[in-house]
Structure formats: C-alpha cells, structure tokens
Coordinates of C-alpha atoms in Angstrom, one line a residue:
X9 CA 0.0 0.0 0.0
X10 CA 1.9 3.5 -1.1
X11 CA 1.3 6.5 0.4
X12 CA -1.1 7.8 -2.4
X13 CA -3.4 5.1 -1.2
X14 CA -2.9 5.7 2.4
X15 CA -3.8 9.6 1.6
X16 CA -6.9 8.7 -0.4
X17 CA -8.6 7.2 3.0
X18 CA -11.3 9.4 4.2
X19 CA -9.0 8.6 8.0
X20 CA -12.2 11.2 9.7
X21 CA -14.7 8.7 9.7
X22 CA -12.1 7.3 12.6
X23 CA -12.1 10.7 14.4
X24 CA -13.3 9.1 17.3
X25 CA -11.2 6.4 17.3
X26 CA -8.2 8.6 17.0
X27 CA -9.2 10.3 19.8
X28 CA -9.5 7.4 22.0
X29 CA -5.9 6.0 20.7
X30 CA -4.1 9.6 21.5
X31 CA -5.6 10.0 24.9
X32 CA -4.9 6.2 25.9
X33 CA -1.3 6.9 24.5
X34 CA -1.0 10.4 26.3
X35 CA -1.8 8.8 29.9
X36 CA 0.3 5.9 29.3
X37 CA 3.4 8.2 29.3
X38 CA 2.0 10.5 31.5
X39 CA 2.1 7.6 34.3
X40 CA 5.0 6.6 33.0
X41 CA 6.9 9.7 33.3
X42 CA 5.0 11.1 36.3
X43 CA 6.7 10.8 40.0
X44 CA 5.4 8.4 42.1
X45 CA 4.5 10.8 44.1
X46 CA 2.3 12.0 42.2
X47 CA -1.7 12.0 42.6
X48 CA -2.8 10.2 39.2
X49 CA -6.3 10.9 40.4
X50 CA -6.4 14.1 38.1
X51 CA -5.7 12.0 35.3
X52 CA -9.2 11.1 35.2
X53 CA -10.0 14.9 33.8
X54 CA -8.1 14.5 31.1
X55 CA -9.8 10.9 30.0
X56 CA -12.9 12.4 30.2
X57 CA -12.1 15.3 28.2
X58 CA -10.8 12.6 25.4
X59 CA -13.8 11.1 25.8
X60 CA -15.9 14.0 25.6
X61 CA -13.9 15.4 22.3
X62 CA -14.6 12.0 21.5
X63 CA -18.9 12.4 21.3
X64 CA -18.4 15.3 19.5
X65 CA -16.8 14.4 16.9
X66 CA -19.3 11.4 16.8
X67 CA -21.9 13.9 16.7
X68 CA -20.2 15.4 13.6
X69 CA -20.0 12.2 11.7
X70 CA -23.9 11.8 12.0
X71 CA -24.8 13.6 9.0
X72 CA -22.5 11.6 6.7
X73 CA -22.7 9.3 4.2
X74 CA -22.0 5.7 5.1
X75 CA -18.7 5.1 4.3
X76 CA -16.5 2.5 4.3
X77 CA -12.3 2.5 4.1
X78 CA -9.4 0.0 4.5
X79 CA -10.7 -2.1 1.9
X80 CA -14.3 -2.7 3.9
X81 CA -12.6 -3.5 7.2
X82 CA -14.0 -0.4 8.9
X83 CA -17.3 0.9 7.7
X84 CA -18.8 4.0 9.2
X85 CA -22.7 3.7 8.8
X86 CA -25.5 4.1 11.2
X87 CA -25.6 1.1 13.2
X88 CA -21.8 1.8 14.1
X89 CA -22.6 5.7 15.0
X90 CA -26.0 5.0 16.9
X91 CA -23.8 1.9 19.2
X92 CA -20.7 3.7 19.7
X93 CA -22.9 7.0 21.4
X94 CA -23.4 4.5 23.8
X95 CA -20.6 3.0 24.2
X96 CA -18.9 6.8 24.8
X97 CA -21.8 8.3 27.5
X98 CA -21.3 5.0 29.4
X99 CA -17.3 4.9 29.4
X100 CA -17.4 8.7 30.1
X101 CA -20.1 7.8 33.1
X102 CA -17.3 5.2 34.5
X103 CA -14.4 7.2 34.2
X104 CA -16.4 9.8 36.3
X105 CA -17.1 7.2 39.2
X106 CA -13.0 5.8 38.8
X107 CA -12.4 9.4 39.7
X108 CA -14.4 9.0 43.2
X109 CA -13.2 5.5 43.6
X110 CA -11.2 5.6 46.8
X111 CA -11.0 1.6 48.6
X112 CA -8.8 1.2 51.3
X113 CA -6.3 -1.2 49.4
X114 CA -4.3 -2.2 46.3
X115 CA -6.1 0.5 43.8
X116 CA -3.7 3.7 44.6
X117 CA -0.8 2.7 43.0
X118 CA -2.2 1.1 39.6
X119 CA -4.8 4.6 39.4
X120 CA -2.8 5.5 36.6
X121 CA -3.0 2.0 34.6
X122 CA -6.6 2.0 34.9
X123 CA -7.1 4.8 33.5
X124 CA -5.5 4.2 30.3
X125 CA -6.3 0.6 30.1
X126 CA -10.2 1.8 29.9
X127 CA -9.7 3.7 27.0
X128 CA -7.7 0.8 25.3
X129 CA -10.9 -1.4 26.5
X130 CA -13.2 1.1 24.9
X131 CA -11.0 1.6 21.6
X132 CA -11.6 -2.2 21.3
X133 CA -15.2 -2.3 21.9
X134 CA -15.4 0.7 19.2
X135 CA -13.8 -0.5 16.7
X136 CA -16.0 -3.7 17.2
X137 CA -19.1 -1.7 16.1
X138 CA -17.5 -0.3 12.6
X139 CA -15.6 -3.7 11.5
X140 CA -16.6 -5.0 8.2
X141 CA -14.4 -8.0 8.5
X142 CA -13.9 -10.5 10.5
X143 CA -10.1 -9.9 11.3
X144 CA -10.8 -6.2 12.7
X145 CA -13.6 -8.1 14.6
X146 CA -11.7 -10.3 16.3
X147 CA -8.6 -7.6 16.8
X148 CA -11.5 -5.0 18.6
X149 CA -12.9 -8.1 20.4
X150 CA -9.4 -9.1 22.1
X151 CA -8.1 -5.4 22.4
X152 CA -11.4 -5.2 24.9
X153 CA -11.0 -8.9 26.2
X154 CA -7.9 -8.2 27.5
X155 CA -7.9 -4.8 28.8
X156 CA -10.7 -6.2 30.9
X157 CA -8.8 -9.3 32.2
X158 CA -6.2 -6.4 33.9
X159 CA -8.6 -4.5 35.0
X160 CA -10.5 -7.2 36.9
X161 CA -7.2 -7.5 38.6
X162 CA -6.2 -4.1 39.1
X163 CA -6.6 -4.7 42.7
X164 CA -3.3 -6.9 43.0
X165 CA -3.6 -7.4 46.6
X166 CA -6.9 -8.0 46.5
X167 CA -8.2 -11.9 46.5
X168 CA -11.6 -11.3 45.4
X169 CA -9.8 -9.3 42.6
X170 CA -7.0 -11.9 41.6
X171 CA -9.5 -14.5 41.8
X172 CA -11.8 -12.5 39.1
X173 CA -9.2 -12.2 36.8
X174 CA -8.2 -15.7 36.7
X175 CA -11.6 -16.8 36.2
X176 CA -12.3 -13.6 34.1
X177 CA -8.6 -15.2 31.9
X178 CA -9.7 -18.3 31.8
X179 CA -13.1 -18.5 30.7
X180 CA -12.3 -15.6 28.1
X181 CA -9.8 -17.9 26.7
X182 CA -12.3 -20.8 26.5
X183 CA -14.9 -18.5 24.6
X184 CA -12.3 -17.2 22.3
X185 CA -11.3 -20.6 21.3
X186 CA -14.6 -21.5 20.1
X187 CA -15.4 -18.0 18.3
X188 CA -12.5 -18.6 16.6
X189 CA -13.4 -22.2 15.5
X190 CA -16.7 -21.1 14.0
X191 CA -14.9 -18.3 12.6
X192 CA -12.2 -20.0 10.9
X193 CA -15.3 -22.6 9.4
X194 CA -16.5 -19.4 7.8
X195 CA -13.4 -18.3 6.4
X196 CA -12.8 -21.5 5.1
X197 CA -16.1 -22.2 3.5
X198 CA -16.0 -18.8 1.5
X199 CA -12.7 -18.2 1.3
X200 CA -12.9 -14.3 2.8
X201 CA -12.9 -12.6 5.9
X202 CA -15.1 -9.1 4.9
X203 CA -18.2 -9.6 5.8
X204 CA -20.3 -8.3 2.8
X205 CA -18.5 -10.4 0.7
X206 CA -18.6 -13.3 3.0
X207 CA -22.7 -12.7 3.0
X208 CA -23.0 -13.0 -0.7
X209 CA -20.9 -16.7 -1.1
X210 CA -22.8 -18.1 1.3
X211 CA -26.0 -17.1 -0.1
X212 CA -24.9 -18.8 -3.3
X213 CA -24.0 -21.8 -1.6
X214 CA -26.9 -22.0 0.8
X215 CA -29.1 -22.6 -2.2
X216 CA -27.3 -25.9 -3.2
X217 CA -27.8 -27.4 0.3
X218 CA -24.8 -28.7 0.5
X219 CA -22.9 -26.8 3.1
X220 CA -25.8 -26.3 5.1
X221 CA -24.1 -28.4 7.8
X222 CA -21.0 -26.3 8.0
X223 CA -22.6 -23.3 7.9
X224 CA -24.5 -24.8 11.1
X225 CA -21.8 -26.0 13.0
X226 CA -20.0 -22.3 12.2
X227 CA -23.0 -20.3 13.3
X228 CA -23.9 -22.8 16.5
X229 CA -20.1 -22.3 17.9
X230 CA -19.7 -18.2 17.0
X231 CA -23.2 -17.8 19.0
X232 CA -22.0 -20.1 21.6
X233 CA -18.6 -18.4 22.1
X234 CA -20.1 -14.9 22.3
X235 CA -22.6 -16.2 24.6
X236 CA -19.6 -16.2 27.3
X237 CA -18.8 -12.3 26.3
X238 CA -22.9 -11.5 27.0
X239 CA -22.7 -13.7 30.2
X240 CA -26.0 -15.5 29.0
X241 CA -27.2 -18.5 30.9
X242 CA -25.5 -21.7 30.8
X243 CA -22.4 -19.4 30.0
X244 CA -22.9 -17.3 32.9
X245 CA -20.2 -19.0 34.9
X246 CA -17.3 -16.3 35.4
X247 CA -20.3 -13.2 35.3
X248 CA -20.7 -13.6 39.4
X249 CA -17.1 -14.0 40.6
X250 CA -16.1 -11.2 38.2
X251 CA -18.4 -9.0 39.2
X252 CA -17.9 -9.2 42.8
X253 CA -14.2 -9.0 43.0
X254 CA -13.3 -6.8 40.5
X255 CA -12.9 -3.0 41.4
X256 CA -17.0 -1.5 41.3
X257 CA -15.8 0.7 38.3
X258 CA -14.6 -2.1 36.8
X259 CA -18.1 -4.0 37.3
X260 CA -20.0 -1.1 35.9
X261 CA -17.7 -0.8 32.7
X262 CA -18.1 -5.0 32.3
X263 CA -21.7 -4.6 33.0
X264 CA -22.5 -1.9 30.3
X265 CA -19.6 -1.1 27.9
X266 CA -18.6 -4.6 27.4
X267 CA -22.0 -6.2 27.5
X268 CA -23.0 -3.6 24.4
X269 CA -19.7 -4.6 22.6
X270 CA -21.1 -8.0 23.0
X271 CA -24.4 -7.4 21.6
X272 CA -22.6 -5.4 19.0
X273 CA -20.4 -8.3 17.6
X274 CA -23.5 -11.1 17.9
X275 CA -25.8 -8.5 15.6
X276 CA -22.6 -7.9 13.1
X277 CA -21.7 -11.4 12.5
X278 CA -25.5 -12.9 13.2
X279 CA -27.4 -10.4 11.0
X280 CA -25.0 -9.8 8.5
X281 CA -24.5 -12.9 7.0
X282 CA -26.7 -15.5 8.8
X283 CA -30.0 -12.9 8.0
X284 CA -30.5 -13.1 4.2
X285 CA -28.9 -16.6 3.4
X286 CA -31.0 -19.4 2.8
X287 CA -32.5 -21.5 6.0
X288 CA -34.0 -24.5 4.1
X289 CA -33.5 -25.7 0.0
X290 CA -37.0 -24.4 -0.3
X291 CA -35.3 -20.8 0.7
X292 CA -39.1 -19.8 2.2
X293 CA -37.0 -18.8 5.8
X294 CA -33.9 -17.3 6.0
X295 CA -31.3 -19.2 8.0
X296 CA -31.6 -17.1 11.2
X297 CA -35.5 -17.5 11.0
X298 CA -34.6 -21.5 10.9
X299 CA -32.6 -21.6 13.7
X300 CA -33.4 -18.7 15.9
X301 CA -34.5 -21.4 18.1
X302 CA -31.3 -21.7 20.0
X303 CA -31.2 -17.7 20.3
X304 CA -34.7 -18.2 22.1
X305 CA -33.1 -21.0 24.4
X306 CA -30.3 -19.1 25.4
X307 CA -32.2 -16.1 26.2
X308 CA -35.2 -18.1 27.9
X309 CA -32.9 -20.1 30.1
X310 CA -30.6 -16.2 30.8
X311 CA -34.0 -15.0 32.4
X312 CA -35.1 -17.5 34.3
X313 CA -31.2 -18.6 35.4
X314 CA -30.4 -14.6 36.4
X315 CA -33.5 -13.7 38.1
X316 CA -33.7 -17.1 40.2
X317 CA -30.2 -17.3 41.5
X318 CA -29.9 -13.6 42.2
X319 CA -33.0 -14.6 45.0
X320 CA -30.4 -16.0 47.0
X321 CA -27.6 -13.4 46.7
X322 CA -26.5 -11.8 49.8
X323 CA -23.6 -10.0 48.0
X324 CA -24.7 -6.7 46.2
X325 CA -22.4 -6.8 43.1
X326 CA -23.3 -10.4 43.1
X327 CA -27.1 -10.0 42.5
X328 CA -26.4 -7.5 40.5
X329 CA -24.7 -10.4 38.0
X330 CA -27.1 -12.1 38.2
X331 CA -29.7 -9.4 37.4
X332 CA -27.2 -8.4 34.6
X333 CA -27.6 -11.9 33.1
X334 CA -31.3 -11.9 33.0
X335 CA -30.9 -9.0 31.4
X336 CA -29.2 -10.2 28.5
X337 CA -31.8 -12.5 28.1
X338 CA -33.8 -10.2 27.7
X339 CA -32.1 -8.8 24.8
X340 CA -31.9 -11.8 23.5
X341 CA -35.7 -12.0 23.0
X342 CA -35.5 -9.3 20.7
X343 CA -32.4 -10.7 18.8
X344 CA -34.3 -13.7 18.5
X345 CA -37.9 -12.3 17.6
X346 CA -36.5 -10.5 14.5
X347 CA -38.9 -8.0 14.3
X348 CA -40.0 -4.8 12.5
X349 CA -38.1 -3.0 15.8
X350 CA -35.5 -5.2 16.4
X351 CA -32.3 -3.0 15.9
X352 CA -34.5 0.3 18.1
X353 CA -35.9 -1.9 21.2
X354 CA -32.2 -3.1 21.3
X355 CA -30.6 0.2 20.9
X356 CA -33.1 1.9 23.2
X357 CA -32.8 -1.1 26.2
X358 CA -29.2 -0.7 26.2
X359 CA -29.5 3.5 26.4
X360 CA -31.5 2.4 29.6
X361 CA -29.8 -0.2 30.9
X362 CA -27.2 1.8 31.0
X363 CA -28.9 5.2 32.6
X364 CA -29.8 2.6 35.4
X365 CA -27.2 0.1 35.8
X366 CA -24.4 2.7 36.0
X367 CA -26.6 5.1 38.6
X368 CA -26.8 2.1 40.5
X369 CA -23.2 1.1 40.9
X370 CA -22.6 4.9 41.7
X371 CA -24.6 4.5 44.9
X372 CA -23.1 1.1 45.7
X373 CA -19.6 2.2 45.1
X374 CA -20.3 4.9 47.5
X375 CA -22.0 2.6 50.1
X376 CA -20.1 -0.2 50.3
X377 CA -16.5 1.7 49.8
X378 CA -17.8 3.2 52.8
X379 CA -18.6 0.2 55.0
X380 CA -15.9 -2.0 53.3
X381 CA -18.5 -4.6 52.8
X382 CA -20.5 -5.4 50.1
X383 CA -24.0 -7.3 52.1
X384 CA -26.9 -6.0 51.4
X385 CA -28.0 -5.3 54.8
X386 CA -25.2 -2.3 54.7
X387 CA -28.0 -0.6 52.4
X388 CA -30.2 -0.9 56.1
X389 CA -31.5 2.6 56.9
X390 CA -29.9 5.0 54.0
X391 CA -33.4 6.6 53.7
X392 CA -32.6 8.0 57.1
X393 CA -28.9 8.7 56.5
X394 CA -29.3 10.3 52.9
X395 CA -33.0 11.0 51.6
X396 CA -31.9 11.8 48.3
X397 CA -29.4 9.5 47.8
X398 CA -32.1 6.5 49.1
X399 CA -35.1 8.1 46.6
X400 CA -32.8 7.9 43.3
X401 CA -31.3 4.5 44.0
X402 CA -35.4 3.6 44.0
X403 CA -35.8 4.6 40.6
X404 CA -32.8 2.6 39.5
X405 CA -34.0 -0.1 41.0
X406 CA -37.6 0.6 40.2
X407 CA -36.5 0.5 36.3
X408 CA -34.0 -2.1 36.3
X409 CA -37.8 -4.4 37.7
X410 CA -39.3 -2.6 35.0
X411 CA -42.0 -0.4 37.1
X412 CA -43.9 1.8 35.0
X413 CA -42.6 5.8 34.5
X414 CA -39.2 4.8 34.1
X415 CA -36.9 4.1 31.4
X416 CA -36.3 0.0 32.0
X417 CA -40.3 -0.6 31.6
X418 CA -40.6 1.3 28.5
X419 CA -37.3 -0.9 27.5
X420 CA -39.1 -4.1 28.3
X421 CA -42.3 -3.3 26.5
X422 CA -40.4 -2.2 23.2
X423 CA -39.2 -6.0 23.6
X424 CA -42.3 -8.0 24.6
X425 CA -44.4 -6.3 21.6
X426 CA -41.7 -6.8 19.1
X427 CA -41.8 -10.4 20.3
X428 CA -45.8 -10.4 19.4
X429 CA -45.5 -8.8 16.4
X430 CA -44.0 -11.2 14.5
X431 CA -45.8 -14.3 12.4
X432 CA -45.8 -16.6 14.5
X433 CA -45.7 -14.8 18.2
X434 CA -43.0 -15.6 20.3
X435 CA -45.4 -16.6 22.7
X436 CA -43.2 -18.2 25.1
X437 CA -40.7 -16.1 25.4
X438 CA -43.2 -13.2 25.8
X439 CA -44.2 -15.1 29.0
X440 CA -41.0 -15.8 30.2
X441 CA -40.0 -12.7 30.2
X442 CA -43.6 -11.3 32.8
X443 CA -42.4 -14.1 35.0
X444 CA -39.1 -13.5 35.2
X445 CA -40.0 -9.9 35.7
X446 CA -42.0 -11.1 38.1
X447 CA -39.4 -13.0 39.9
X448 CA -37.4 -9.5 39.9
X449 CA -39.1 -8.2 42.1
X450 CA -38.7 -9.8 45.3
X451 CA -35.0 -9.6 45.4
X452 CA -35.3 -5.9 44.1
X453 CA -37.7 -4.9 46.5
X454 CA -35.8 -6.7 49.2
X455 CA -32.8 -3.9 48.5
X456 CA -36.0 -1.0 48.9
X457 CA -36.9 -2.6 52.7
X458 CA -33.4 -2.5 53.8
X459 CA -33.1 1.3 52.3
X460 CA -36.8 2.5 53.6
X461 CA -38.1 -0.2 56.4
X462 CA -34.7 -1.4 58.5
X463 CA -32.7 0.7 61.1
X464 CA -30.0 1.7 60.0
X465 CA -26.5 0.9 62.0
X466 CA -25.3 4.6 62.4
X467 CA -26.9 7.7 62.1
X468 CA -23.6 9.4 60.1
X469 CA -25.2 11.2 57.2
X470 CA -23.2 10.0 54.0
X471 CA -21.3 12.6 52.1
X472 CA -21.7 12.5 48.2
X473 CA -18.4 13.0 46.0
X474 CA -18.9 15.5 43.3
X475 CA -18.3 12.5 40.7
X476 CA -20.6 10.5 41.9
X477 CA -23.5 13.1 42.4
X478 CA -23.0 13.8 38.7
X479 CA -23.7 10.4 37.7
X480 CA -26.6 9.6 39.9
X481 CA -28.2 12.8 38.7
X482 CA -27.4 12.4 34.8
X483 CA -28.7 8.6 35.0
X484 CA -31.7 9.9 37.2
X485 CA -32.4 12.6 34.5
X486 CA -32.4 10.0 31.5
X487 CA -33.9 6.9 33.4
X488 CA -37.4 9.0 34.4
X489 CA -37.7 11.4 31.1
X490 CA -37.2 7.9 28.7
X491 CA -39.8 6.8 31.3
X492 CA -42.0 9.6 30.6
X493 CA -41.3 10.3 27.4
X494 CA -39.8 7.3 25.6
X495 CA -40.4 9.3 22.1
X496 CA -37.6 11.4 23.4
X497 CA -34.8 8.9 22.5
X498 CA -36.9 6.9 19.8
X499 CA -37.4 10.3 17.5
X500 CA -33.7 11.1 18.1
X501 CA -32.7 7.5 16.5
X502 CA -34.7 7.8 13.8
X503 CA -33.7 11.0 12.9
X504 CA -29.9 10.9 13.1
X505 CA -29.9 7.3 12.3
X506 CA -32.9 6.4 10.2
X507 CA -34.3 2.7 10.4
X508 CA -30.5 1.4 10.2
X509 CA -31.4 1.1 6.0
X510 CA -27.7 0.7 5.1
X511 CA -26.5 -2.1 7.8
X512 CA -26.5 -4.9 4.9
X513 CA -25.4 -1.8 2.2

C-alpha cells in the first residue's frame, strides 16, 4: 500500500477512534513519566475530556454518508454511530465514578493504569461496532478482552480481585477458542474474511444445500462463544465472581460497555450474513428465522437462570450479575424475535440499561467503599442517612424491575411487543419474560426494605463526591424522562440514524 493510497482514506470517519488511541497513549506516558509521588487521580480529567472530544466528533460524523475504508474492514454507517454514542456516554459515566473511587487497598498505585487501560478497553469495543471484517472483529474483540482481564485484577492485593481475573482469563480464553473455531469454518467455506463479501458466497452456496451443515456447525459455535462475552445463561459462569471481586468501576464498565460490545459483535456477525442466506433448500426462511430457536433457548434459560439465583444473593455486586444476566436474556428475546423493531428496542434497552445500571453502581460504590463490605444489609436505613441518595437509587432499581414511568419498563415493553409482532408470536418467550420480571421483584424490593423499612447501624449522614452526584443525577435525569417520554430517544434514533437502512449496504 503507497502512500497515495494511504492519503486517499477518508481517515475522519475514525475521528473518534483517533481520539480514543491519543488519549490512551498520552496517559500511558504521563504515568509513565509522572513521579510516584504524584496524585494520578487528576488524570481522570483528562480521560474524560478525550472522551468528551470524542462524542463530538461522533456527533459530527452523523450527518455523513456511510462510508467504508481499509478495503471494507472499517465501515462507518448508522448502526456503528447510533452503538458507539453509547458506548462513549457509558465509558465517560465510568471514568467519572473511577475518579471518586477511593477503597482502602491495592487501587492507589495502579490509578494511573486503569485509567489508560479503559480507553484501550473502549477503543476495542469501538472499533467492534465499525468492522466489516472478520479480522478487525476479532482484533477489537481481544483489544477489549484483554484490557478487561487487567482490569478485573487491578486490585493486585486483592483476593476477590486476583481470583476474578483468573476466572475472568480463563473462561475468556475458552470463549475465544470456540469464536475462533466457528470463525475460521466461515473463512474457510467462503474463502474471505469481509463480511459483505462473505454474505454473498454463502448465499450462493446455501441454495445448493450442500454446506448447510458447516454453515450450522459455524453459526452454532460463533453464537456459543459470544454467549460467554454476554454472560448468558449456561455461559454465565465467570459473570458472578467477576463481578464481585473486581474494582466497582470495573463492574459497571463489564456490565455496560462490554456487554454492548457484545451485543454489538453477535448483531454484526448474526445479521449480516446468517439474516439473508437461505435457512432451508425451499429458501421460504432465512437461516436465522430457521434456527433462531437456540437464540430463544439461550435467552429463555438467561432469564429464568439470572433472576432465580440472584434470589439468593446476599452479595450486592453479586445480585447485581445475576440481574445483569437476566438482562441479556432479555435482549436476547428481541435478537431472537427478529422483528419490524428489532435494531431500536435493542438500541433503546441498552441506552436504559445503561442510565440505570451505572446510577446504580454509583450509589453502591459509594455505600459499600464506605462500610468495606458489600452485604446487602449495609444498604439498612440509608433513607434515614441520605434521603436523596435512598429516593434515586429507587428509581434505579424501580426501572431495572421494570416499574412503570421509568426508562427499564418502557425498554421491556419495546421487547415483549416486538416479540408479538412477529408471524408466528413468540409466545413463550413473551411469557417468560412477565415471570421472570415477576421474579425480579422480590429480590429488588428486598434492596428497597433494607433502604426504607430497616434501622440503620449509624446515624452518620453520607457525604456524596462531586463525581458521583454527577452520575446519579445524569442517569436519574435520562432513566425518568425515557420513562415519561420514551419518544424522546426513539425520535432522536430515527432522525440521526434512520431505520439502520444501510447495515446490509
């Protein structure tokens, strides 16, 4: 490739990207360089100012063309722009709580790590949501994967925190064996890795029948191994240790940014080539209509899994993977549905889930960083000790059950009726999903009577950070006027990024 080539690129359709890549790079020297005696806490500033820059130029790219460079590997259209706007307010929403994060061991010295090992996570899951081929898939899949195995860790002389990682190491290992495997069928079948290209062979050989198998065998072990990145039931396995030993900002960046970069990779690969080829030699469904079955098992089976284990959990981070895991399932439904709305009652649950999820964690970072424990009954009382504080951790977890007024029930509903509208109804999973809401609520509530109905075991009013009031208020702000008025972020997706027309373009 000359340099006449290299020039021709239209390289600002990776503004953000770039962005992302120089402030990572900038705070890895700065740590580098820095004393030791330093306080890498203000380093969080200027990662949130990258990140901010970051949106904007996002913004700016949403009135342009889709556009592809890099021979197809990176394409810049409107599912890529609409995903990575969240991927950006949630990482900027973390970075603010890493700020505030302030444990009483083994987080101090490797501040300055974390920092820039984020932005290399979030690079990763960015680049995810713009790949046209299966190589810068798998590059932005592992650049996050492993970012988030140190990070898990960061708390070196931690056990709860060496014990995620190895978990976290080891089962990411396992799942990226098995994407690989089905990937490498793929390649092998069609002979090319870019995706549009890889959509139009298969087509042509899914009408003869014969490859049918393969093509089976490749789909059922890419949807298995990303199944361990979503932390959907049975592959749930690492979601609950993770979770509760990693550092809390950690948790909230593996239980929003990462979990959209997983949903992101399963729609690329899925839709893109699995959504037009032929399901049957009579080519009446497509092959995703034929086997969407074991999209509906996986997501049937996250629900009820998540929301009846989490009934036991005494650990708050703990129930809260748990919850996260039903919560894929949900998703799932609408992956598996394949309706008219598919693409916007994904889009607009993960906006909510993560307005809710991260104001969440921002409360229980500040509780349990403050009682050094992480049982539920430290939650006991905090009506009494901070009113406010108590009233918007309600709403969070009033959405996250999917009460109606908030964002999380206007989330659900987008999903149950795009279940329904298809020929045939998804029947079943539409009633899995009102009983596993159901199930929701007792261990939900049971946070609510510890906060409102139990004595609390000191009367020391709680002192907010300035970081973390920003998040709970931002997240309290979007999770009650998507709630009210859900045509808010609806009309705003449709007009920036249309109906998502050039996805398969």
């Amino acid at each position: 490739m000359n340099a006449d080539t290299l020039l021709s690129y239209q390289w600002g359709q990776m503004a953000p990207e770039f962005i992302i890549l120089g402030v990572a790079a900038l705070l890895s020297l700065l740590d580098l360089f820095l004393p030791k005696s330093y306080n890498r806490r203000s380093l969080a500033w200027i990662a949130l100012v990258g990140i901010l820059i970051a949106v904007l130029s996002l913004i700016g790219l949403f009135d342009s063309k889709t556009a592809s460079i890099l021979h197809d590997t990176f394409r810049l259209d409107s599912f890529g722009k609409a995903f990575k706007l969240i991927l950006l307010i949630g990482a900027a929403c973390v970075i603010v709580l890493a700020e505030s994060y302030d444990p009483r061991e083994g987080f101090k010295k490797y501040r300055g790590e974390f920092y820039y090992l984020f932005l290399t996570g979030l690079l990763g899951a960015m680049v995810m949501t713009s790949s046209g081929d299966l190589i810068t898939l798998f590059v932005g899949l592992e650049l996050l994967s492993v970012s988030s195995y140190i990070l898990a860790g960061m708390r070196k002389k931690h056990a709860g925190s060496n014990e995620a990682a190895i978990k976290y190491v080891i089962n990411g290992g396992i799942s990226t064996a098995i994407t690989l495997f089905g990937m490498s069928y793929l390649y092998g079948l069609t002979g090319t890795t870019n995706l549009m290209e890889m959509k139009d062979v298969m087509t042509a050989q899914a009408a003869s029948g014969q490859y049918m198998y393969l093509y089976g065998l490749a789909f059922f072990m890419v949807l298995v191994g990303l199944s361990f990145k979503l932390a959907s039931a049975p592959f749930h396995m690492w979601a609950p240790d993770v979770y509760q030993g990693s550092p809390t900002p950690v948790t909230a960046f593996l239980s929003v940014v990462s979990k959209t970069a997983g949903f992101v990779i399963l729609l690329r690969i899925l839709l893109t080539l699995f959504l037009t080829m032929p399901g049957d030699e009579s080519q009446t469904f497509s092959f995703l209509e034929t086997h969407s079955i074991y999209i509906s098992c996986l997501a049937g089976i996250s629900i009820i899994a998540g929301n009846v284990i989490a009934l036991r959990q005494r650990n708050i981070k703990r129930m809260f993977a748990y919850s996260s895991i039903a919560h894929a399932g949900y998703i799932l439904v609408a992956i598996s549905a394949l309706g008219y709305f598919t693409f916007d009652a994904v889009w607009f649950y993960l906006m909510a889930y993560l307005l809710m999820n991260l104001g969440a964690f921002a409360v229980i970072q500040l509780i349990t960083d403050a009682s050094n424990s992480e049982d539920i009954a430290d939650f006991a009382g905090l009506y009494r000790r901070s009113p406010l504080l108590a009233a918007g951790f309600a709403v969070f977890i009033l959405s996250l059950a999917g009460i109606p007024g908030t964002a999380g029930f206007i989330g659900k509903l987008n999903i149950f009726m795009n279940a329904l509208m298809t020929d045939p109804g998804h029947f079943v999973l539409a009633s899995i999903m009102i009983g596993g809401t159901v199930i929701s609520y007792f261990y939900y509530f049971g946070i609510m009577t510890q906060m409102f109905f139990r004595p609390a075991a000191t009367t020391e009013k709680i002192k907010v950070p300035a970081g973390i009031g920003t998040v709970v208020v931002i997240a309290l702000a979007g999770t009650i006027l998507f709630g009210v008025a859900p045509n808010t972020a609806l009309d705003f997706l449709h007009h920036n990024f249309g109906s998502f027309n050039d996805f398969l373009k």
